[in-house]
Every structure is written in C-alpha cells, then in structure tokens.
PDB file of C-alpha atoms in Angstrom:
ATOM      1  CA  UNK A   1      76.692 -32.737  63.829  1.00 48.00           C
ATOM      2  CA  UNK A   2      74.513 -30.353  65.793  1.00 48.00           C
ATOM      3  CA  UNK A   3      71.174 -31.765  64.645  1.00 46.00           C
ATOM      4  CA  UNK A   4      71.393 -35.412  65.724  1.00 50.00           C
ATOM      5  CA  UNK A   5      68.450 -35.652  68.166  1.00 51.00           C
ATOM      6  CA  UNK A   6      66.710 -32.385  67.506  1.00 51.00           C
ATOM      7  CA  UNK A   7      63.428 -31.874  65.676  1.00 54.00           C
ATOM      8  CA  UNK A   8      64.487 -30.136  62.509  1.00 52.00           C
ATOM      9  CA  UNK A   9      63.961 -26.410  62.756  1.00 57.00           C
ATOM     10  CA  UNK A  10      64.826 -23.878  60.093  1.00 61.00           C
ATOM     11  CA  UNK A  11      68.566 -24.237  59.505  1.00 79.00           C
ATOM     12  CA  UNK A  12      70.530 -21.309  60.875  1.00 88.00           C
ATOM     13  CA  UNK A  13      73.479 -20.061  58.825  1.00 92.00           C
ATOM     14  CA  UNK A  14      76.723 -21.661  59.967  1.00 92.00           C
ATOM     15  CA  UNK A  15      80.389 -20.765  59.771  1.00 92.00           C
ATOM     16  CA  UNK A  16      83.555 -22.767  60.259  1.00 92.00           C
ATOM     17  CA  UNK A  17      85.291 -21.630  63.446  1.00 87.00           C
ATOM     18  CA  UNK A  18      88.872 -20.883  62.432  1.00 84.00           C
ATOM     19  CA  UNK A  19      90.682 -22.915  59.792  1.00 85.00           C
ATOM     20  CA  UNK A  20      90.225 -26.329  61.408  1.00 83.00           C
ATOM     21  CA  UNK A  21      87.327 -25.809  63.772  1.00 83.00           C
ATOM     22  CA  UNK A  22      83.763 -27.100  63.679  1.00 88.00           C
ATOM     23  CA  UNK A  23      80.788 -25.687  61.783  1.00 90.00           C
ATOM     24  CA  UNK A  24      78.709 -23.698  64.241  1.00 92.00           C
ATOM     25  CA  UNK A  25      75.811 -21.246  63.958  1.00 93.00           C
ATOM     26  CA  UNK A  26      77.097 -17.924  62.622  1.00 92.00           C
ATOM     27  CA  UNK A  27      75.494 -16.087  65.528  1.00 91.00           C
ATOM     28  CA  UNK A  28      75.992 -17.399  69.014  1.00 93.00           C
ATOM     29  CA  UNK A  29      73.400 -17.280  71.750  1.00 94.00           C
ATOM     30  CA  UNK A  30      74.810 -14.910  74.360  1.00 93.00           C
ATOM     31  CA  UNK A  31      73.526 -16.177  77.689  1.00 94.00           C
ATOM     32  CA  UNK A  32      74.360 -13.171  79.880  1.00 92.00           C
ATOM     33  CA  UNK A  33      70.800 -11.840  79.963  1.00 87.00           C
ATOM     34  CA  UNK A  34      69.496 -15.055  81.502  1.00 92.00           C
ATOM     35  CA  UNK A  35      71.401 -14.430  84.711  1.00 90.00           C
ATOM     36  CA  UNK A  36      72.609 -10.876  85.093  1.00 83.00           C
ATOM     37  CA  UNK A  37      72.757  -7.246  84.083  1.00 81.00           C
ATOM     38  CA  UNK A  38      69.351  -6.877  82.381  1.00 82.00           C
ATOM     39  CA  UNK A  39      66.736  -6.628  85.110  1.00 81.00           C
ATOM     40  CA  UNK A  40      64.964  -9.241  87.177  1.00 87.00           C
ATOM     41  CA  UNK A  41      66.138 -12.819  86.824  1.00 89.00           C
ATOM     42  CA  UNK A  42      63.481 -15.431  86.150  1.00 91.00           C
ATOM     43  CA  UNK A  43      63.123 -18.759  87.893  1.00 95.00           C
ATOM     44  CA  UNK A  44      65.205 -21.678  86.716  1.00 95.00           C
ATOM     45  CA  UNK A  45      62.113 -23.156  85.060  1.00 97.00           C
ATOM     46  CA  UNK A  46      61.426 -19.930  83.140  1.00 96.00           C
ATOM     47  CA  UNK A  47      65.024 -19.756  81.988  1.00 96.00           C
ATOM     48  CA  UNK A  48      65.041 -23.454  81.050  1.00 97.00           C
ATOM     49  CA  UNK A  49      62.159 -22.668  78.683  1.00 97.00           C
ATOM     50  CA  UNK A  50      64.336 -20.072  76.960  1.00 96.00           C
ATOM     51  CA  UNK A  51      67.160 -22.610  76.592  1.00 97.00           C
ATOM     52  CA  UNK A  52      64.727 -25.253  75.357  1.00 97.00           C
ATOM     53  CA  UNK A  53      63.364 -22.863  72.739  1.00 96.00           C
ATOM     54  CA  UNK A  54      66.842 -21.821  71.582  1.00 96.00           C
ATOM     55  CA  UNK A  55      67.689 -25.500  71.162  1.00 96.00           C
ATOM     56  CA  UNK A  56      64.429 -26.171  69.280  1.00 94.00           C
ATOM     57  CA  UNK A  57      65.207 -23.291  66.909  1.00 93.00           C
ATOM     58  CA  UNK A  58      68.631 -24.722  66.162  1.00 92.00           C
ATOM     59  CA  UNK A  59      70.655 -22.154  68.109  1.00 95.00           C
ATOM     60  CA  UNK A  60      73.356 -24.480  69.377  1.00 94.00           C
ATOM     61  CA  UNK A  61      76.294 -22.094  69.867  1.00 95.00           C
ATOM     62  CA  UNK A  62      75.902 -21.034  73.494  1.00 97.00           C
ATOM     63  CA  UNK A  63      78.199 -18.420  74.996  1.00 96.00           C
ATOM     64  CA  UNK A  64      78.468 -17.941  78.753  1.00 96.00           C
ATOM     65  CA  UNK A  65      80.990 -16.531  81.232  1.00 93.00           C
ATOM     66  CA  UNK A  66      81.962 -17.046  84.830  1.00 89.00           C
ATOM     67  CA  UNK A  67      81.013 -13.444  85.619  1.00 89.00           C
ATOM     68  CA  UNK A  68      77.386 -13.842  84.501  1.00 90.00           C
ATOM     69  CA  UNK A  69      75.894 -14.524  87.924  1.00 86.00           C
ATOM     70  CA  UNK A  70      74.551 -18.083  88.148  1.00 93.00           C
ATOM     71  CA  UNK A  71      74.738 -18.588  84.372  1.00 94.00           C
ATOM     72  CA  UNK A  72      77.206 -21.468  84.275  1.00 96.00           C
ATOM     73  CA  UNK A  73      75.304 -23.177  87.113  1.00 96.00           C
ATOM     74  CA  UNK A  74      72.027 -22.718  85.207  1.00 97.00           C
ATOM     75  CA  UNK A  75      73.515 -24.205  82.046  1.00 97.00           C
ATOM     76  CA  UNK A  76      74.853 -27.102  84.131  1.00 97.00           C
ATOM     77  CA  UNK A  77      71.362 -27.758  85.499  1.00 98.00           C
ATOM     78  CA  UNK A  78      69.914 -27.647  81.976  1.00 98.00           C
ATOM     79  CA  UNK A  79      72.513 -30.186  80.782  1.00 97.00           C
ATOM     80  CA  UNK A  80      71.692 -32.401  83.793  1.00 97.00           C
ATOM     81  CA  UNK A  81      68.018 -32.321  82.744  1.00 97.00           C
ATOM     82  CA  UNK A  82      68.937 -32.871  79.074  1.00 97.00           C
ATOM     83  CA  UNK A  83      72.095 -35.010  79.023  1.00 95.00           C
ATOM     84  CA  UNK A  84      71.471 -36.239  75.477  1.00 95.00           C
ATOM     85  CA  UNK A  85      71.542 -32.647  74.173  1.00 96.00           C
ATOM     86  CA  UNK A  86      75.042 -31.716  75.373  1.00 95.00           C
ATOM     87  CA  UNK A  87      76.639 -33.223  72.269  1.00 93.00           C
ATOM     88  CA  UNK A  88      74.569 -30.851  70.103  1.00 94.00           C
ATOM     89  CA  UNK A  89      75.649 -27.670  71.883  1.00 95.00           C
ATOM     90  CA  UNK A  90      78.875 -25.864  71.003  1.00 95.00           C
ATOM     91  CA  UNK A  91      79.635 -24.465  74.448  1.00 95.00           C
ATOM     92  CA  UNK A  92      81.775 -21.373  74.888  1.00 94.00           C
ATOM     93  CA  UNK A  93      82.638 -19.706  78.139  1.00 94.00           C
ATOM     94  CA  UNK A  94      84.947 -16.925  79.150  1.00 94.00           C
ATOM     95  CA  UNK A  95      87.297 -16.151  82.007  1.00 93.00           C
ATOM     96  CA  UNK A  96      89.214 -13.181  83.441  1.00 92.00           C
ATOM     97  CA  UNK A  97      86.540 -11.148  85.221  1.00 89.00           C
ATOM     98  CA  UNK A  98      86.486 -11.723  88.943  1.00 84.00           C
ATOM     99  CA  UNK A  99      84.020 -10.363  91.463  1.00 77.00           C
ATOM    100  CA  UNK A 100      85.070  -9.953  95.086  1.00 75.00           C
ATOM    101  CA  UNK A 101      82.699 -10.417  98.063  1.00 78.00           C
ATOM    102  CA  UNK A 102      81.897  -6.667  98.003  1.00 84.00           C
ATOM    103  CA  UNK A 103      80.786  -6.919  94.372  1.00 79.00           C
ATOM    104  CA  UNK A 104      83.826  -5.136  92.944  1.00 85.00           C
ATOM    105  CA  UNK A 105      84.960  -6.433  89.575  1.00 84.00           C
ATOM    106  CA  UNK A 106      88.556  -6.940  88.576  1.00 90.00           C
ATOM    107  CA  UNK A 107      90.289  -8.476  85.583  1.00 93.00           C
ATOM    108  CA  UNK A 108      92.806 -11.293  85.986  1.00 94.00           C
ATOM    109  CA  UNK A 109      94.197 -12.938  82.856  1.00 94.00           C
ATOM    110  CA  UNK A 110      97.141 -14.517  84.688  1.00 95.00           C
ATOM    111  CA  UNK A 111      98.149 -18.098  83.866  1.00 95.00           C
ATOM    112  CA  UNK A 112      97.089 -19.169  87.358  1.00 95.00           C
ATOM    113  CA  UNK A 113      93.608 -17.743  86.826  1.00 94.00           C
ATOM    114  CA  UNK A 114      93.313 -19.390  83.405  1.00 93.00           C
ATOM    115  CA  UNK A 115      93.686 -22.823  85.007  1.00 92.00           C
ATOM    116  CA  UNK A 116      91.616 -22.040  88.118  1.00 93.00           C
ATOM    117  CA  UNK A 117      88.828 -20.541  86.018  1.00 93.00           C
ATOM    118  CA  UNK A 118      88.725 -23.537  83.703  1.00 92.00           C
ATOM    119  CA  UNK A 119      88.379 -25.941  86.622  1.00 91.00           C
ATOM    120  CA  UNK A 120      85.612 -23.828  88.152  1.00 94.00           C
ATOM    121  CA  UNK A 121      83.741 -23.466  84.858  1.00 94.00           C
ATOM    122  CA  UNK A 122      83.871 -27.210  84.204  1.00 93.00           C
ATOM    123  CA  UNK A 123      82.485 -27.804  87.695  1.00 95.00           C
ATOM    124  CA  UNK A 124      79.720 -25.178  87.451  1.00 96.00           C
ATOM    125  CA  UNK A 125      78.714 -26.298  83.957  1.00 96.00           C
ATOM    126  CA  UNK A 126      78.738 -29.930  85.059  1.00 95.00           C
ATOM    127  CA  UNK A 127      80.574 -30.952  81.899  1.00 93.00           C
ATOM    128  CA  UNK A 128      83.812 -32.628  80.923  1.00 87.00           C
ATOM    129  CA  UNK A 129      84.254 -30.456  77.850  1.00 84.00           C
ATOM    130  CA  UNK A 130      84.282 -26.776  77.034  1.00 90.00           C
ATOM    131  CA  UNK A 131      84.312 -26.287  73.293  1.00 90.00           C
ATOM    132  CA  UNK A 132      85.703 -22.760  73.358  1.00 89.00           C
ATOM    133  CA  UNK A 133      87.347 -21.334  76.469  1.00 90.00           C
ATOM    134  CA  UNK A 134      88.509 -17.793  75.957  1.00 90.00           C
ATOM    135  CA  UNK A 135      89.651 -14.663  77.683  1.00 91.00           C
ATOM    136  CA  UNK A 136      86.895 -12.114  78.295  1.00 90.00           C
ATOM    137  CA  UNK A 137      89.364  -9.263  78.854  1.00 91.00           C
ATOM    138  CA  UNK A 138      93.107  -8.951  79.382  1.00 91.00           C
ATOM    139  CA  UNK A 139      94.341  -7.369  82.587  1.00 92.00           C
ATOM    140  CA  UNK A 140      97.041  -5.191  80.973  1.00 91.00           C
ATOM    141  CA  UNK A 141      99.669  -6.471  83.424  1.00 94.00           C
ATOM    142  CA  UNK A 142      99.955 -10.094  82.270  1.00 95.00           C
ATOM    143  CA  UNK A 143     101.592 -10.413  78.857  1.00 95.00           C
ATOM    144  CA  UNK A 144      98.959 -11.875  76.549  1.00 93.00           C
ATOM    145  CA  UNK A 145     101.503 -14.491  75.438  1.00 94.00           C
ATOM    146  CA  UNK A 146     101.503 -15.891  78.993  1.00 95.00           C
ATOM    147  CA  UNK A 147      97.712 -16.086  79.022  1.00 94.00           C
ATOM    148  CA  UNK A 148      97.623 -17.867  75.664  1.00 92.00           C
ATOM    149  CA  UNK A 149     100.460 -20.190  76.737  1.00 94.00           C
ATOM    150  CA  UNK A 150      98.450 -21.230  79.816  1.00 94.00           C
ATOM    151  CA  UNK A 151      95.438 -21.933  77.589  1.00 91.00           C
ATOM    152  CA  UNK A 152      97.598 -23.997  75.233  1.00 89.00           C
ATOM    153  CA  UNK A 153      99.001 -25.933  78.225  1.00 90.00           C
ATOM    154  CA  UNK A 154      95.462 -26.852  79.268  1.00 87.00           C
ATOM    155  CA  UNK A 155      94.808 -28.132  75.763  1.00 83.00           C
ATOM    156  CA  UNK A 156      98.046 -30.133  75.653  1.00 83.00           C
ATOM    157  CA  UNK A 157      97.344 -31.602  79.092  1.00 77.00           C
ATOM    158  CA  UNK A 158      93.940 -32.792  77.930  1.00 74.00           C
ATOM    159  CA  UNK A 159      95.368 -34.273  74.739  1.00 73.00           C
ATOM    160  CA  UNK A 160      98.319 -36.001  76.437  1.00 70.00           C
ATOM    161  CA  UNK A 161      96.132 -37.582  79.112  1.00 63.00           C
ATOM    162  CA  UNK A 162      93.545 -38.708  76.570  1.00 55.00           C
ATOM    163  CA  UNK A 163      91.157 -36.838  78.767  1.00 55.00           C
ATOM    164  CA  UNK A 164      87.575 -36.024  77.914  1.00 54.00           C
ATOM    165  CA  UNK A 165      88.571 -32.458  78.688  1.00 53.00           C
ATOM    166  CA  UNK A 166      88.515 -30.507  75.470  1.00 55.00           C
ATOM    167  CA  UNK A 167      89.417 -26.848  75.413  1.00 57.00           C
ATOM    168  CA  UNK A 168      89.833 -24.987  72.217  1.00 53.00           C
ATOM    169  CA  UNK A 169      91.911 -21.939  72.845  1.00 49.00           C
ATOM    170  CA  UNK A 170      91.582 -19.129  70.340  1.00 48.00           C
ATOM    171  CA  UNK A 171      95.115 -19.745  69.066  1.00 41.00           C
ATOM    172  CA  UNK A 172      94.202 -23.372  68.271  1.00 42.00           C
ATOM    173  CA  UNK A 173      91.488 -22.187  65.901  1.00 40.00           C
ATOM    174  CA  UNK A 174      93.850 -20.333  63.560  1.00 37.00           C
TER     175      UNK A 174
END
C-alpha cells in the first residue's frame, strides 16, 4: 500500500508491474534531473522540496541510477530524513554505466558489475531494499543471459538468507 502515512492526494493511475508484481504509479518519477545533465544542481534542501512534493502528490515510483551524479546519495539522505516514508516508495535504480576519473562513460553489464553495483547502490541509497534493480544498457560483449543470471542470483541469495535485501530483476516480473 503506497498511501499508508501520506495525506491523500489525487490518486495517480496505477499499473501492476509484470504478472506478479506490485501496483505502482503508471508513470515513474525519473530522478535524473535532480542531480545531473539538465543545468545547475540545486542545494540538497531545494531538491528535498521536490521529493517532498512528489511524495505529497502521490508519485511514489521513483527511478534513479548510479550514473546520475549524487542522485542515489540524495535519495538516501531524503530517506534518512523521512524513514517512515520508505515503505511508501517503489524504488528503482539502474546499473551498467560507469564513469572513470576523467569523466569518460563506459557500459559494463558483466555479472561482476551487477553485484558490485547493487552493493554500491544499496549503500548510497541507505536502504536494505531496492524494489526494481535493472540494467540501464547492455555492453554488447556480455551475453544478456549472463547479466540476467547474475541478477537472479542476487534475488535467490536474498531469498535463501531471509535477508531484507529485495531485488526484483526484470525477469522476475514476467
């Protein structure tokens, strides 16, 4: 239930994610513009106001990525300020883009990067769960089956260890 502690705002249209997934807002809130690519970046407090307003309006499907500057860190700070609201947010984040110290971007969808990226995203977001962890781009050298297998292994690991870690790989949503 994504409305448990929220003042009721106009209900946004929802869709079921995959055959067995949760009901989530039909349109996600792409968070890239809060941290990169679209001009000057506001202060944390200014950006928290945007997140607060999205939450107030009922936009609870938030989509981030490791490559979006300080975006995952910002979301982690917002969750730290609003710990009771985490359960209301369907949190998606993406992996595969890497940026080297010179600012050059590369794509890495290798199994090793799947696992490393997940650990880093969990740390930056300050959460135990990622509701949807998916591949931003494929690198064209790693067979996609290996990438998906690594994602499925993360899911199985979490399930077998009764961990709070929850990762829904795209193939699990079918």
